Short mmCIF file of C-alpha atoms in Angstrom, two decimals:
data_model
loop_
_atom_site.label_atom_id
_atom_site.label_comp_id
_atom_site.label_asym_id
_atom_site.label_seq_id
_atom_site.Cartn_x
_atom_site.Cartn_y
_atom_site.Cartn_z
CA UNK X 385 59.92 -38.32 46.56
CA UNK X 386 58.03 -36.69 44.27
CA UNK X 387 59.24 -33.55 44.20
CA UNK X 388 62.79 -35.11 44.24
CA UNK X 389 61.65 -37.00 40.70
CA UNK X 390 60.07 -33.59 39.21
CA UNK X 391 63.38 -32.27 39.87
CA UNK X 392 65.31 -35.19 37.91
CA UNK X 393 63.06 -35.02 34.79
CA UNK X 394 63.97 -31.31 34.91
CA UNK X 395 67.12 -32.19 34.26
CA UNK X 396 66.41 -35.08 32.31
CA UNK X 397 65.05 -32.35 29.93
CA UNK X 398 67.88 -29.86 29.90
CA UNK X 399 70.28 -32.35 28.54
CA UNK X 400 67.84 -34.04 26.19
CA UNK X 401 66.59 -30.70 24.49
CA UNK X 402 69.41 -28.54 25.66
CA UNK X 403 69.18 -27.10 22.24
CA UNK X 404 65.54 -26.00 22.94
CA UNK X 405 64.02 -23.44 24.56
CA UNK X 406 61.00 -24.56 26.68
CA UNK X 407 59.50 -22.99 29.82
CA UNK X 408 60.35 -25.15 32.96
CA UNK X 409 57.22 -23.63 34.32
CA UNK X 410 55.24 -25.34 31.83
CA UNK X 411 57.20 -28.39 32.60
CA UNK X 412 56.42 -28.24 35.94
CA UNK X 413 53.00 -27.85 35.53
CA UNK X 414 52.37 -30.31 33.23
CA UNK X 415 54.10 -32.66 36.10
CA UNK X 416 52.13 -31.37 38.69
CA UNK X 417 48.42 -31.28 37.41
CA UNK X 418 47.99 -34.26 35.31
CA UNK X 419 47.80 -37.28 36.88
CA UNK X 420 47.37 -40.22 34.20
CA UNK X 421 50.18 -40.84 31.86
CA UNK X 422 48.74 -40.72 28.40
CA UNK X 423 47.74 -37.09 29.32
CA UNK X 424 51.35 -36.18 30.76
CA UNK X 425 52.29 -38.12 27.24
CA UNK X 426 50.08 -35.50 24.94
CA UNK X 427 50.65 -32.88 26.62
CA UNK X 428 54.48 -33.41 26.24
CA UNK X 429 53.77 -34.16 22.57
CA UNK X 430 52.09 -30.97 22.02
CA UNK X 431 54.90 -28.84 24.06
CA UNK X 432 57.84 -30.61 22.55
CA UNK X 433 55.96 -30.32 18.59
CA UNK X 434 55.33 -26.50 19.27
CA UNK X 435 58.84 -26.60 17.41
CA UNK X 436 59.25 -29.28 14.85
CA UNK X 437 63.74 -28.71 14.97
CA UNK X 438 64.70 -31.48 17.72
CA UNK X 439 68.25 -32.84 16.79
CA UNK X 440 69.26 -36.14 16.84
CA UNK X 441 71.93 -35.59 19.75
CA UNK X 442 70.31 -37.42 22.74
CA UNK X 443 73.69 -38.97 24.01
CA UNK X 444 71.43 -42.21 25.13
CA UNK X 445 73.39 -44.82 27.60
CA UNK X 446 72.85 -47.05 24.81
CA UNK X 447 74.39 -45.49 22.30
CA UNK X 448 77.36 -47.26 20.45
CA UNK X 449 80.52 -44.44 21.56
CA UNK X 450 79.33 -44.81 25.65
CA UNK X 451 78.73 -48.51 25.81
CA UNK X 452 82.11 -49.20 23.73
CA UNK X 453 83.79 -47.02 26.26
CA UNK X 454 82.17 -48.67 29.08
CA UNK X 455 83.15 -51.84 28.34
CA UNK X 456 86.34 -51.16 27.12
CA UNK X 457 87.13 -49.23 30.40
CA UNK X 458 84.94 -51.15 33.34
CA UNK X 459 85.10 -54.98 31.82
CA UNK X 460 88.29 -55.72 30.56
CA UNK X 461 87.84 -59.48 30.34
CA UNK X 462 86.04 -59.28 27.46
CA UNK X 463 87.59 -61.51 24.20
CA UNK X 464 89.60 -59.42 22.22
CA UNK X 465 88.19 -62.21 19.00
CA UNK X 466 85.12 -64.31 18.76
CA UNK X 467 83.85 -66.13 16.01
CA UNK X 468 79.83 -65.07 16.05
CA UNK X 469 78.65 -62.26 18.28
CA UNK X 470 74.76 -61.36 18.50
CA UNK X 471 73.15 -58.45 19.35
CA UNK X 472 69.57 -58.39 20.60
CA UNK X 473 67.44 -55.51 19.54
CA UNK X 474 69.84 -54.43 17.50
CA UNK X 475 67.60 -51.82 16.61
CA UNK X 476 69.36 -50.05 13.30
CA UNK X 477 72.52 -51.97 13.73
CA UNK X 478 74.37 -48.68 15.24
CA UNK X 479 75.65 -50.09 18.47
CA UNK X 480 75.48 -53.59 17.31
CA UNK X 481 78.26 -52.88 14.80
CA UNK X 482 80.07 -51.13 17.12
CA UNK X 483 80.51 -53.53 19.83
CA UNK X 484 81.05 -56.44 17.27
CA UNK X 485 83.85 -54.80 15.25
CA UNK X 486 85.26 -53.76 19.17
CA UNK X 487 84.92 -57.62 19.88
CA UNK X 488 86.90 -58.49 16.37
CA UNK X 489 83.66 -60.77 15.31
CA UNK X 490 83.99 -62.41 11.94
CA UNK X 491 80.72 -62.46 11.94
CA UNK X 492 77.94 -59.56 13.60
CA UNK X 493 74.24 -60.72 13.94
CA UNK X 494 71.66 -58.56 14.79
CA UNK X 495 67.92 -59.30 15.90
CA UNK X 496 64.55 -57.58 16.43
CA UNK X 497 61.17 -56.91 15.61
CA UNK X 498 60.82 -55.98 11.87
CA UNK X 499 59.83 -52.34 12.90
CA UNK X 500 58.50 -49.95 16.11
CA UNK X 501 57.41 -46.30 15.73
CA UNK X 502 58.13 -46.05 11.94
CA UNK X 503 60.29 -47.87 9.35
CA UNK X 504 63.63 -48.66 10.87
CA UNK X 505 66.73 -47.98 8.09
CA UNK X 506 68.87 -50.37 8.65
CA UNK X 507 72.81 -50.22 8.88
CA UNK X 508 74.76 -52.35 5.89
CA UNK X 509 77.96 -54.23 7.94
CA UNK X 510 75.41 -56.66 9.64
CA UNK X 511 73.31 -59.69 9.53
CA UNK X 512 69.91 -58.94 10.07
CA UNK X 513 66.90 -61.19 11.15
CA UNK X 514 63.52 -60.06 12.50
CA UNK X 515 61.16 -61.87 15.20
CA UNK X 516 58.38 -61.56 17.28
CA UNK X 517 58.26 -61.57 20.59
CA UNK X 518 57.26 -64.94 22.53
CA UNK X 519 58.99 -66.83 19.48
CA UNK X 520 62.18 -68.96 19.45
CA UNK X 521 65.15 -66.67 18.55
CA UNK X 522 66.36 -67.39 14.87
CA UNK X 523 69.28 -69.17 15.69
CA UNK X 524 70.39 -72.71 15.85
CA UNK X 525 71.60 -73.92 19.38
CA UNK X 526 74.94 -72.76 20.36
CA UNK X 527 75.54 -70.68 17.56
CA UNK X 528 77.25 -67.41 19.51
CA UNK X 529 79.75 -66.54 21.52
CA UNK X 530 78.97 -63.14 22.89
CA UNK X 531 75.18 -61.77 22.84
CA UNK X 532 74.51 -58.24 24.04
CA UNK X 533 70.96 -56.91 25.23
CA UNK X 534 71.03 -52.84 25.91
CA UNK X 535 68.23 -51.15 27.20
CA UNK X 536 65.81 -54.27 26.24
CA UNK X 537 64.79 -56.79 28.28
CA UNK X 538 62.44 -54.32 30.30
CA UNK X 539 60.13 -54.31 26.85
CA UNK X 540 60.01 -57.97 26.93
CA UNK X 541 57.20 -59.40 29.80
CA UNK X 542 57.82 -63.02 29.97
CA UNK X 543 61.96 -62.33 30.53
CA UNK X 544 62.33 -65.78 31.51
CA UNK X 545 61.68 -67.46 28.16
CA UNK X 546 63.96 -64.80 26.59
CA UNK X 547 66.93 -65.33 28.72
CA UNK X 548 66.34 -69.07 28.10
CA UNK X 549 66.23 -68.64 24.27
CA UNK X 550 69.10 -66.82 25.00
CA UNK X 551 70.91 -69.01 26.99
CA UNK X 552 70.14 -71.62 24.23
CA UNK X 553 71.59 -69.89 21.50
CA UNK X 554 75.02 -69.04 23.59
CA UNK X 555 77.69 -71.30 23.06
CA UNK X 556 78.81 -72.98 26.13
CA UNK X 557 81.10 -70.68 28.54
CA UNK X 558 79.53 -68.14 26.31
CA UNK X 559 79.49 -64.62 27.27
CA UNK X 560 75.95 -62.57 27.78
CA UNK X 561 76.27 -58.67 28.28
CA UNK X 562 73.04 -56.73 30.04
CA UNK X 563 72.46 -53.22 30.16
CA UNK X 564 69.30 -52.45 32.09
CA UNK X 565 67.20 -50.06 33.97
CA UNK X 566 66.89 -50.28 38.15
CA UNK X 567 63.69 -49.12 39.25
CA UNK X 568 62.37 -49.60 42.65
CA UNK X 569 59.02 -47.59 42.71
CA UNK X 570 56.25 -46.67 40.39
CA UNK X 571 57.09 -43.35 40.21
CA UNK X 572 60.51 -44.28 38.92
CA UNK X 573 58.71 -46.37 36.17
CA UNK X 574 56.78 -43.20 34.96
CA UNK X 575 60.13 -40.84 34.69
CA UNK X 576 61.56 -43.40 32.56
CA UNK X 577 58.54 -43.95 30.73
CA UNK X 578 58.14 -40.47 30.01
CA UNK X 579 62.20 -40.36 29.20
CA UNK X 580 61.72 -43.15 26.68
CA UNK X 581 58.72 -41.08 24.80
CA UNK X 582 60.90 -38.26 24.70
CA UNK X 583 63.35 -40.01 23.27
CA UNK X 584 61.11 -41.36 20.61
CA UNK X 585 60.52 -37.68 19.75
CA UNK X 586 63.91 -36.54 19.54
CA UNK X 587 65.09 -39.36 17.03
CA UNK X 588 62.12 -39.98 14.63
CA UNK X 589 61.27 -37.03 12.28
CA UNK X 590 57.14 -39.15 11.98
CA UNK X 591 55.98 -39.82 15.08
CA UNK X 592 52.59 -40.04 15.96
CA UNK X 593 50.52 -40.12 19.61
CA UNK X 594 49.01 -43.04 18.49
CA UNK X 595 52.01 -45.14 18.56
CA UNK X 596 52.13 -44.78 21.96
CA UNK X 597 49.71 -47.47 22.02
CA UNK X 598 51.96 -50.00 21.47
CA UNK X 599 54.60 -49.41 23.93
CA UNK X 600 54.89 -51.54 27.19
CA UNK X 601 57.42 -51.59 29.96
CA UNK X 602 58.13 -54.28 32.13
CA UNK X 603 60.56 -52.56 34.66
CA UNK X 604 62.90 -54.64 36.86
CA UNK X 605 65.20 -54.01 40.06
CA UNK X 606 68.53 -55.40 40.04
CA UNK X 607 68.49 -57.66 42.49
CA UNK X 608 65.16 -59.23 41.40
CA UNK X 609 66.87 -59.63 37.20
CA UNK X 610 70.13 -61.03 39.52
CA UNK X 611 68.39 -63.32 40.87
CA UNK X 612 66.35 -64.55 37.46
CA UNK X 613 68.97 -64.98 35.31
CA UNK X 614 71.40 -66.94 38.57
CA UNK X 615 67.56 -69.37 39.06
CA UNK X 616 68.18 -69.61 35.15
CA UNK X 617 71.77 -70.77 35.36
CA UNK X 618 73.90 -67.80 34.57
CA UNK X 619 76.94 -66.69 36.45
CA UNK X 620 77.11 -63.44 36.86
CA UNK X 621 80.96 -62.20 36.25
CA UNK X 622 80.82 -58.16 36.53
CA UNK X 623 78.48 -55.50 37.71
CA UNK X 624 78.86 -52.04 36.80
CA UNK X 625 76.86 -49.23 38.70
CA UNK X 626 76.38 -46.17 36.23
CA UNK X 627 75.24 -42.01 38.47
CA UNK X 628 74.93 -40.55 35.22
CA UNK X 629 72.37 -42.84 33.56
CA UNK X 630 69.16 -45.06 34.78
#
């Protein structure tokens, strides 16, 4: 299993910094010797940094151009015109404006905390509001018709309270879409853990080790977020499966 994940992070890495030229032998060693993940973290800090020229051309499986695409292809029943559409952790409004001006919304919303791993510059086109985590979304009840969540319900612990704050701020018959990770195994968690810091790296110019300190992951299978947001009341409506990205 292991070598089978050493393997996929190989390649992780030769699509991510395709544009860079690092030893896969010093990849591999770095994978194989350390053993605690804040050392595997600096020591990837230090190898990635030995050249400060990464591009900002990650194609992420959140970014706006695939998920428009996937939806537009894969889900088909999705309105072609709503009145309010929200998108949570909208980060810098990227995607969000993309799927809301695909949806025909007179109105995009996006929400998140007011900042992670630096100052986040902020798309004009949308309705910004910031929050914390654990607090009530922003929103009166019933205020949306679609909400979106890409890539961020596996940074949220307590999911249950978010999908009912959620669920709260949908309008009835309301439309939720979830992009997510599906791990089954520790070791999983750590290859997308160590995916997500490299991704940090490759799209902020200031980034520093110590920010690390601040990032959790609360990894979920499937089945098991299936199952939590059906105990919760949602009907599930599509499932798309996705080899190219976890």
């Amino acid at each position: 299993k292991r070598n089978k994940g050493t393997a996929l992070l190989l390649k992780m890495f030769n699509k991510i910094l395709r544009k860079y030229t690092i030893s896969r032998d010093k990849i591999r060693t770095i994978l194989t010797t350390l053993a605690q993940d804040e050392h595997i973290y600096y020591e990837f800090y230090k190898l990635i940094n030995e050249n400060n020229t990464i591009e900002d051309d990650y194609r992420s499986g959140t970014s706006s151009t695939y998920v428009t695409r996937l939806f537009k292809t894969k889900y088909k029943n999705l309105p072609t015109k709503v009145d309010k559409y929200l998108d949570l952790g909208c980060a810098d409004g990227s995607k969000t404006l993309e799927l809301g001006n695909m949806l025909n919304a007179k109105e995009i919303h996006g929400v998140d905390i007011e900042d992670f791993y630096g100052t986040i510059i902020r798309k004009e086109g949308f309705m910004f509001r910031s929050y914390k985590e654990g607090a009530s979304l922003p929103y009166e009840d019933n205020t949306f018709d679609v909400i979106s969540s890409l890539h961020v319900l596996h940074h949220i612990d307590n999911k249950i309270d978010t999908l009912n704050e959620i669920k709260r701020v949908l309008k009835p018959n309301g439309i939720i879409i979830i992009r997510e990770h599906d791990l089954n195994t520790e070791f999983d968690h750590k290859l997308v853990d160590i995916e997500h810091f490299i991704y940090i790296l490759s799209i902020k110019q200031q980034f520093k080790l110590s920010n690390l300190e601040s990032y959790k992951s609360f990894y979920e299978t499937r089945g098991d977020l299936q199952n939590m947001m059906q105990t919760l009341g949602y009907k599930s409506d599509f499932y798309n499966n996705s080899n190219n990205y976890n």
